[in-house]
Each structure stands twice: as structure tokens, then as C-alpha cells.
CSV table of C-alpha atoms and ligand atoms in Angstrom, one decimal:
chain,number,residue,atom,x,y,z
Y,1,UNK,CA,108.5,-43.7,39.0
Y,2,UNK,CA,105.0,-44.8,38.1
Y,3,UNK,CA,103.9,-48.5,38.3
Y,4,UNK,CA,105.2,-48.9,34.8
Y,5,UNK,CA,108.8,-48.4,35.8
Y,6,UNK,CA,109.5,-45.5,33.4
Y,7,UNK,CA,109.3,-41.9,34.3
Y,8,UNK,CA,106.9,-39.3,32.9
Y,9,UNK,CA,108.0,-36.8,30.3
Y,10,UNK,CA,107.1,-33.3,31.3
Y,11,UNK,CA,108.0,-32.1,27.7
Y,12,UNK,CA,105.6,-34.6,26.0
Y,13,UNK,CA,102.9,-34.0,28.5
Y,14,UNK,CA,103.3,-30.2,28.2
Y,15,UNK,CA,102.5,-30.3,24.5
Y,16,UNK,CA,98.8,-29.8,25.2
Y,17,UNK,CA,99.2,-27.6,28.2
Y,18,UNK,CA,96.2,-25.3,27.4
Y,19,UNK,CA,93.8,-28.2,26.7
Y,20,UNK,CA,94.9,-30.0,29.9
Y,21,UNK,CA,94.8,-26.9,32.1
Y,22,UNK,CA,91.2,-26.0,31.2
Y,23,UNK,CA,89.5,-28.8,33.2
Y,24,UNK,CA,91.7,-27.9,36.2
Y,25,UNK,CA,90.5,-24.3,36.0
Y,26,UNK,CA,86.9,-25.4,35.6
Y,27,UNK,CA,87.3,-27.5,38.7
Y,28,UNK,CA,89.0,-24.7,40.7
Y,29,UNK,CA,86.1,-22.3,39.7
Y,30,UNK,CA,83.7,-24.6,41.7
Y,31,UNK,CA,85.9,-24.5,44.9
Y,32,UNK,CA,84.4,-21.8,47.1
Y,33,UNK,CA,85.2,-21.1,50.7
Y,34,UNK,CA,88.2,-23.0,52.1
Y,35,UNK,CA,89.0,-22.8,55.8
Y,36,UNK,CA,92.5,-21.9,57.1
Y,37,UNK,CA,95.2,-24.5,56.4
Y,38,UNK,CA,97.5,-25.9,53.7
Y,39,UNK,CA,96.5,-26.5,50.1
Y,40,UNK,CA,97.7,-29.8,48.6
Y,41,UNK,CA,98.1,-30.3,44.8
Y,42,UNK,CA,97.9,-34.1,44.8
Y,43,UNK,CA,99.6,-35.6,41.7
Y,44,UNK,CA,100.9,-32.1,40.9
Y,45,UNK,CA,103.0,-33.3,38.0
Y,46,UNK,CA,105.1,-30.5,36.5
Y,47,UNK,CA,103.1,-28.0,38.5
Y,48,UNK,CA,100.7,-26.8,35.7
Y,49,UNK,CA,98.0,-26.0,38.2
Y,50,UNK,CA,100.4,-24.6,40.9
Y,51,UNK,CA,100.4,-20.9,39.8
Y,52,UNK,CA,96.5,-20.9,39.7
Y,53,UNK,CA,96.3,-22.5,43.1
Y,54,UNK,CA,98.8,-20.0,44.5
Y,55,UNK,CA,97.0,-17.1,43.0
Y,56,UNK,CA,93.6,-18.3,44.3
Y,57,UNK,CA,94.9,-19.0,47.9
Y,58,UNK,CA,97.7,-16.4,48.5
Y,59,UNK,CA,99.6,-16.8,51.7
Y,60,UNK,CA,98.8,-20.5,52.1
Y,61,UNK,CA,101.3,-23.3,52.2
Y,62,UNK,CA,101.0,-25.0,48.8
Y,63,UNK,CA,102.2,-28.6,48.9
Y,64,UNK,CA,102.8,-30.6,45.8
Y,65,UNK,CA,102.8,-34.4,45.8
Y,66,UNK,CA,103.9,-36.6,43.0
Y,67,UNK,CA,105.9,-39.8,42.3
Y,68,UNK,CA,107.8,-38.7,39.2
Y,69,UNK,CA,111.2,-37.2,39.8
Y,70,UNK,CA,111.2,-35.5,36.4
Y,71,UNK,CA,107.8,-33.9,37.0
Y,72,UNK,CA,108.7,-32.8,40.5
Y,73,UNK,CA,111.9,-31.2,39.2
Y,74,UNK,CA,109.8,-29.1,36.8
Y,75,UNK,CA,107.4,-28.2,39.5
Y,76,UNK,CA,110.2,-27.1,41.8
Y,77,UNK,CA,111.5,-24.7,39.1
Y,78,UNK,CA,108.2,-22.8,39.2
Y,79,UNK,CA,108.9,-21.6,42.8
Y,80,UNK,CA,105.2,-21.5,43.8
Y,81,UNK,CA,105.2,-24.6,46.0
Y,82,UNK,CA,106.2,-24.3,49.7
Y,83,UNK,CA,107.0,-28.0,49.7
Y,84,UNK,CA,107.1,-30.8,47.1
Y,85,UNK,CA,106.9,-34.4,48.4
Y,86,UNK,CA,107.7,-37.5,46.4
Y,87,UNK,CA,105.1,-40.0,47.4
Y,88,UNK,CA,102.8,-42.7,45.9
Y,89,UNK,CA,99.2,-41.4,45.9
Y,90,UNK,CA,98.0,-44.9,46.8
Y,91,UNK,CA,99.4,-44.6,50.4
Y,92,UNK,CA,100.1,-40.9,50.7
Y,93,UNK,CA,99.3,-39.4,54.1
Y,94,UNK,CA,99.2,-35.6,54.7
Y,95,UNK,CA,101.8,-34.4,57.3
Y,96,UNK,CA,99.6,-31.5,58.4
Y,97,UNK,CA,95.8,-31.6,58.1
Y,98,UNK,CA,95.0,-29.9,54.7
Y,99,UNK,CA,92.2,-27.5,54.1
Y,100,UNK,CA,92.0,-28.3,50.4
Y,101,UNK,CA,93.1,-31.4,48.5
Y,102,UNK,CA,93.1,-30.5,44.8
Y,103,UNK,CA,93.8,-33.3,42.3
Y,104,UNK,CA,93.8,-32.7,38.6
Y,105,UNK,CA,94.2,-35.7,36.2
Y,106,UNK,CA,96.1,-37.9,38.6
Y,107,UNK,CA,93.9,-40.1,40.7
Y,108,UNK,CA,92.9,-42.3,37.8
Y,109,UNK,CA,96.4,-43.8,38.0
Y,110,UNK,CA,95.5,-45.3,41.3
Y,111,UNK,CA,93.0,-48.0,41.7
Y,112,UNK,CA,90.6,-48.6,44.6
Y,113,UNK,CA,88.7,-45.3,44.6
Y,114,UNK,CA,86.2,-46.7,47.0
Y,115,UNK,CA,88.9,-46.7,49.7
Y,116,UNK,CA,91.2,-43.9,48.4
Y,117,UNK,CA,88.6,-41.1,48.2
Y,118,UNK,CA,87.1,-41.6,51.6
Y,119,UNK,CA,90.7,-41.8,53.0
Y,120,UNK,CA,91.4,-38.4,51.5
Y,121,UNK,CA,88.2,-37.0,52.8
Y,122,UNK,CA,89.1,-38.0,56.3
Y,123,UNK,CA,92.4,-36.1,56.2
Y,124,UNK,CA,90.7,-32.7,55.8
Y,125,UNK,CA,90.1,-30.1,58.5
Y,126,UNK,CA,86.5,-29.4,59.4
Y,127,UNK,CA,85.0,-27.5,56.5
Y,128,UNK,CA,87.8,-28.7,54.3
Y,129,UNK,CA,87.4,-29.4,50.5
Y,130,UNK,CA,88.4,-32.3,48.3
Y,131,UNK,CA,88.3,-31.3,44.6
Y,132,UNK,CA,89.1,-34.0,41.9
Y,133,UNK,CA,89.1,-34.2,38.2
Y,134,UNK,CA,89.9,-37.3,36.2
Y,135,UNK,CA,89.6,-38.5,32.6
Y,136,UNK,CA,86.6,-40.7,32.0
Y,137,UNK,CA,87.7,-41.7,28.5
Y,138,UNK,CA,88.1,-45.4,28.9
Y,139,UNK,CA,85.3,-46.4,26.6
Y,140,UNK,CA,86.2,-43.9,23.9
Y,141,UNK,CA,88.1,-45.1,20.8
Y,142,UNK,CA,91.3,-43.3,21.9
Y,143,UNK,CA,91.6,-45.6,24.9
Y,144,UNK,CA,89.7,-48.7,23.8
Y,145,UNK,CA,92.0,-49.0,20.7
Y,146,UNK,CA,95.0,-49.2,23.0
Y,147,UNK,CA,93.6,-52.2,24.8
Y,148,UNK,CA,92.2,-53.8,21.7
Y,149,UNK,CA,95.5,-53.5,19.7
Y,150,UNK,CA,97.7,-54.5,22.6
Y,151,UNK,CA,95.7,-57.6,23.4
Y,152,UNK,CA,95.5,-58.5,19.6
Y,153,UNK,CA,99.2,-57.9,18.9
Y,154,UNK,CA,100.7,-59.1,22.2
Y,155,UNK,CA,98.3,-61.6,23.8
Y,156,UNK,CA,101.1,-63.0,26.0
Y,157,UNK,CA,101.2,-59.7,27.9
Y,158,UNK,CA,97.8,-58.0,27.6
Y,159,UNK,CA,94.5,-59.6,28.6
Y,160,UNK,CA,91.6,-57.2,29.4
Y,161,UNK,CA,89.0,-59.9,30.0
Y,162,UNK,CA,88.5,-59.0,33.6
Y,163,UNK,CA,89.5,-55.4,33.3
Y,164,UNK,CA,87.4,-52.6,34.8
Y,165,UNK,CA,88.0,-48.9,34.1
Y,166,UNK,CA,89.7,-47.2,37.1
Y,167,UNK,CA,87.2,-44.2,36.9
Y,168,UNK,CA,83.5,-44.6,37.8
Y,169,UNK,CA,80.6,-42.5,36.7
Y,170,UNK,CA,80.1,-39.1,38.5
Y,171,UNK,CA,77.0,-40.3,40.3
Y,172,UNK,CA,79.0,-43.1,41.9
Y,173,UNK,CA,81.4,-40.6,43.4
Y,174,UNK,CA,78.5,-38.5,44.6
Y,175,UNK,CA,77.2,-41.6,46.5
Y,176,UNK,CA,80.6,-42.6,47.8
Y,177,UNK,CA,81.4,-39.2,49.2
Y,178,UNK,CA,78.0,-38.3,50.5
Y,179,UNK,CA,78.7,-39.5,54.1
Y,180,UNK,CA,81.5,-36.9,54.3
Y,181,UNK,CA,79.7,-33.8,53.4
Y,182,UNK,CA,78.1,-31.9,50.5
Y,183,UNK,CA,79.1,-33.3,47.1
Y,184,UNK,CA,78.8,-31.8,43.7
Y,185,UNK,CA,79.8,-34.3,40.9
Y,186,UNK,CA,79.5,-33.9,37.2
Y,187,UNK,CA,80.9,-34.9,33.8
Y,188,UNK,CA,82.0,-32.7,30.9
Y,189,UNK,CA,82.9,-33.7,27.4
Y,190,UNK,CA,85.5,-31.3,26.0
Y,191,UNK,CA,85.5,-31.3,22.2
Y,192,UNK,CA,89.2,-30.7,21.7
Y,193,UNK,CA,90.7,-29.5,18.4
Y,194,UNK,CA,94.1,-31.1,17.8
Y,195,UNK,CA,96.3,-29.6,15.1
Y,196,UNK,CA,97.7,-31.8,12.4
Y,197,UNK,CA,101.2,-33.2,13.1
Y,198,UNK,CA,104.1,-34.0,10.7
Y,199,UNK,CA,103.9,-37.8,11.4
Y,200,UNK,CA,101.3,-40.0,13.1
Y,201,UNK,CA,97.8,-39.2,14.3
Y,202,UNK,CA,97.2,-36.1,16.4
Y,203,UNK,CA,95.2,-38.1,19.0
Y,204,UNK,CA,98.3,-40.4,19.5
Y,205,UNK,CA,100.4,-37.3,20.1
Y,206,UNK,CA,97.9,-36.4,22.8
Y,207,UNK,CA,97.7,-39.9,24.5
Y,208,UNK,CA,101.3,-40.9,24.2
Y,209,UNK,CA,102.4,-39.0,27.3
Y,210,UNK,CA,99.6,-40.5,29.4
Y,211,UNK,CA,97.2,-43.3,28.4
Y,212,UNK,CA,99.7,-44.9,26.0
Y,213,UNK,CA,102.6,-45.0,28.4
Y,214,UNK,CA,101.7,-48.2,30.4
Y,215,UNK,CA,101.3,-50.1,27.1
Y,216,UNK,CA,104.6,-49.2,25.4
Y,217,UNK,CA,106.4,-49.7,28.7
Y,218,UNK,CA,105.8,-53.4,28.4
Y,219,UNK,CA,107.1,-53.6,24.8
Y,220,UNK,CA,110.5,-53.7,23.1
Y,221,UNK,CA,111.4,-50.7,20.9
Y,222,UNK,CA,110.5,-52.7,17.8
Y,223,UNK,CA,107.2,-53.9,19.2
Y,224,UNK,CA,106.4,-50.4,20.3
Y,225,UNK,CA,107.0,-48.9,16.9
Y,226,UNK,CA,104.7,-51.6,15.3
Y,227,UNK,CA,102.1,-50.9,18.0
Y,228,UNK,CA,102.2,-47.1,17.5
Y,229,UNK,CA,101.9,-47.4,13.7
Y,230,UNK,CA,98.9,-49.7,14.2
Y,231,UNK,CA,97.4,-47.2,16.7
Y,232,UNK,CA,98.0,-44.3,14.3
Y,233,UNK,CA,96.3,-46.1,11.5
Y,234,UNK,CA,93.3,-47.2,13.6
Y,235,UNK,CA,92.7,-43.7,15.0
Y,236,UNK,CA,91.8,-42.3,11.5
Y,237,UNK,CA,88.3,-43.8,11.4
Y,238,UNK,CA,87.0,-42.5,14.7
Y,239,UNK,CA,88.9,-39.2,14.5
Y,240,UNK,CA,89.0,-38.3,10.7
Y,241,UNK,CA,91.0,-35.2,9.7
Y,242,UNK,CA,89.1,-32.0,8.9
Y,243,UNK,CA,89.9,-30.1,5.7
Y,244,UNK,CA,92.8,-28.2,7.5
Y,245,UNK,CA,94.3,-31.5,8.9
Y,246,UNK,CA,93.1,-31.0,12.4
Y,247,UNK,CA,90.9,-33.5,14.2
Y,248,UNK,CA,88.1,-33.1,16.7
Y,249,UNK,CA,88.9,-35.2,19.8
Y,250,UNK,CA,86.0,-35.4,22.3
Y,251,UNK,CA,87.4,-36.1,25.7
Y,252,UNK,CA,85.2,-36.9,28.7
Y,253,UNK,CA,86.1,-35.9,32.3
Y,254,UNK,CA,84.6,-36.5,35.7
Y,255,UNK,CA,84.6,-33.9,38.4
Y,256,UNK,CA,83.8,-33.9,42.1
Y,257,UNK,CA,83.9,-31.3,44.9
Y,258,UNK,CA,83.3,-32.5,48.5
Y,259,UNK,CA,82.8,-29.8,51.2
Y,260,UNK,CA,83.1,-31.3,54.7
Y,261,UNK,CA,80.9,-29.9,57.5
Y,262,UNK,CA,82.6,-27.1,59.6
R,301,SAM,C1,98.5,-36.4,33.9
R,301,SAM,S1,99.6,-35.8,35.0
R,301,SAM,C2,98.8,-34.5,35.8
R,301,SAM,C3,99.7,-33.6,36.5
R,301,SAM,C4,99.1,-32.3,37.1
R,301,SAM,N1,98.1,-32.5,38.1
R,301,SAM,C5,98.5,-31.4,36.0
R,301,SAM,O1,97.3,-31.1,36.1
R,301,SAM,O2,99.2,-31.1,35.0
R,301,SAM,C6,99.5,-37.2,36.2
R,301,SAM,C7,100.6,-37.1,37.3
R,301,SAM,O3,100.2,-38.2,38.2
R,301,SAM,C8,101.4,-38.7,38.7
R,301,SAM,N2,101.2,-40.1,39.2
R,301,SAM,C9,100.8,-41.1,38.5
R,301,SAM,N3,100.7,-42.2,39.4
R,301,SAM,C10,101.0,-41.8,40.6
R,301,SAM,C11,101.1,-42.4,41.8
R,301,SAM,N4,100.8,-43.7,42.0
R,301,SAM,N5,101.6,-41.6,42.9
R,301,SAM,C12,101.9,-40.3,42.7
R,301,SAM,N6,101.8,-39.7,41.5
R,301,SAM,C13,101.4,-40.4,40.5
R,301,SAM,C14,102.4,-38.7,37.5
R,301,SAM,O4,103.7,-38.7,37.9
R,301,SAM,C15,102.0,-37.4,36.8
R,301,SAM,O5,102.8,-36.4,37.2
């Protein structure tokens, strides 16, 4: 279970499998030599990246780590992980020293990156690699509208006055990880085309399995349907439909690859 108390839905998350896999493959393409040792897929979810990691590092133990039972069940069915561990990323500790910790679209669910990322770096073997991708979308309308609407509609539960986005700028990660080795850090904005949907806004169909979850988890069913309808309506201005009904959904992501000295 996540901190919201409700489990993830592999099915809803999997709707945009291609769009969500692309950044992981872009990250993997920047991982070069990795010394002997296990490969950890941290926050592996349903295992979307597992086959690519297994193909890239054949013969290695591939260990998946996640907190969601539903996601871990899906990952298990793939058969590419040597082991799948249920653990909270906030305090996960590797059993055997990993050669590569690869984390796609997961670490933004855990706060305190200034402690978390150095802790992960210290777990690696000499020459080991930490490769991370996270959404950096918190200032975009898709995410800002969730906060604005939730605090306007349910001020008793949502107050973002002292809120800070959980993901920093790429250069801050470059500074944070520099003491541990060579760091490459960058950001990419993917202009995603989302097809029209029968009801609601396509961007909501994208965010409802991820960014929207912690919001509706704190609402009754009636409140959630009012919130979702308001969100659908508000998304039309920043993400207007194109003539074929699809929308362009720019989505920013931050990447880093740390290579420790051998
Ligand atoms: C957006 S999915 C990404 C999954 C996978 N890496 C991929 O690329 O498809 C995020 C995953 O992070 C997991 N997660 C969120 N918070 C977590 C936590 N505190 N500890 C462990 N896993 C967590 C969720 O269960 C979910 O499977």
C-alpha cells in the first residue's frame, strides 16, 4: 500500500504503457558499463522495465522492489525478476550490494531526496551506477489544477500553503550526488499525444492512475466524482482538443545517472 492507503491499479497505470516506458528506455540508454553484481529495479511497479533490464544485463540477478501488492503480482507474472521484495522505498536497504540501482518514475513518491539519494549511492559496489527518472511536472496545469481544485473544494483537507514539490531541478541532483562520483543530470519535456476518450479529459485519464490518486483517496465517492468532473472541465483550457479530438500533453521529466569510482 502507498501512503494513501489504497493500492495501485496496474490496469489503469498500464493504459499509457508506451508513453511511460519511453523515458525509462531513454534513461537506460545512458547507463554504460556496470560492474558485476545485482541489478535492482527500485519501485518496479508492474515490471514494465523488467524485460528491458533483463535483456540489457543478461545473467544478472534482477531484483524488483515495490510496496504495492497488486503491482508486485503483475511483475511476478512476467518471470524476469530473480526476486521481488515488498518494501517501502523510504527505508529500503539492499540485501546484497547492488551494481545498478535503476528507478523509473518511483522516487517522487518519497520525500527527502537530499537524504534518500545519497543513501542509495552508498549502497552501490565500487563502480556501481544509480540511474533515476522522475516526473518534474508539479508546476504544470495537469498537476497544479489538482492542488488548486482540491484546496478550493475541500479546504478542510487540502492546504498547500507550505507545500514544496518533491522533485528538484536536475542541477540540484547534480550537486547533491557529485560527492559520490560522476553525475549526468538532465531534463526532457515529452510532448505526448493523448487520444480522445469517450468521457472526461484525456489528461485526466493519464493522471488518474498516478498524480490524482492521493487526492481522491481522501474523498468520499460523491466528493471524488465532483472533483473529477471539475478537473476534467478545467483541463480543457490548458490542453485543448486538436481537430481529431486528441490533445498534446507536454510532460517534463528529470533524469540522473551517477557512476561511482571503481
Ligand atoms: C508510476 S509507478 C512506476 C513503476 C515502474 N517503475 C514503471 O516504470 O512502470 C510507481 C511505483 O512506485 C511504487 N511506490 C510508490 N510509493 C512507494 C513507496 N513508498 N515504496 C515502494 N514503492 C512505492 C508504486 O507502488 C508504483 O508501483
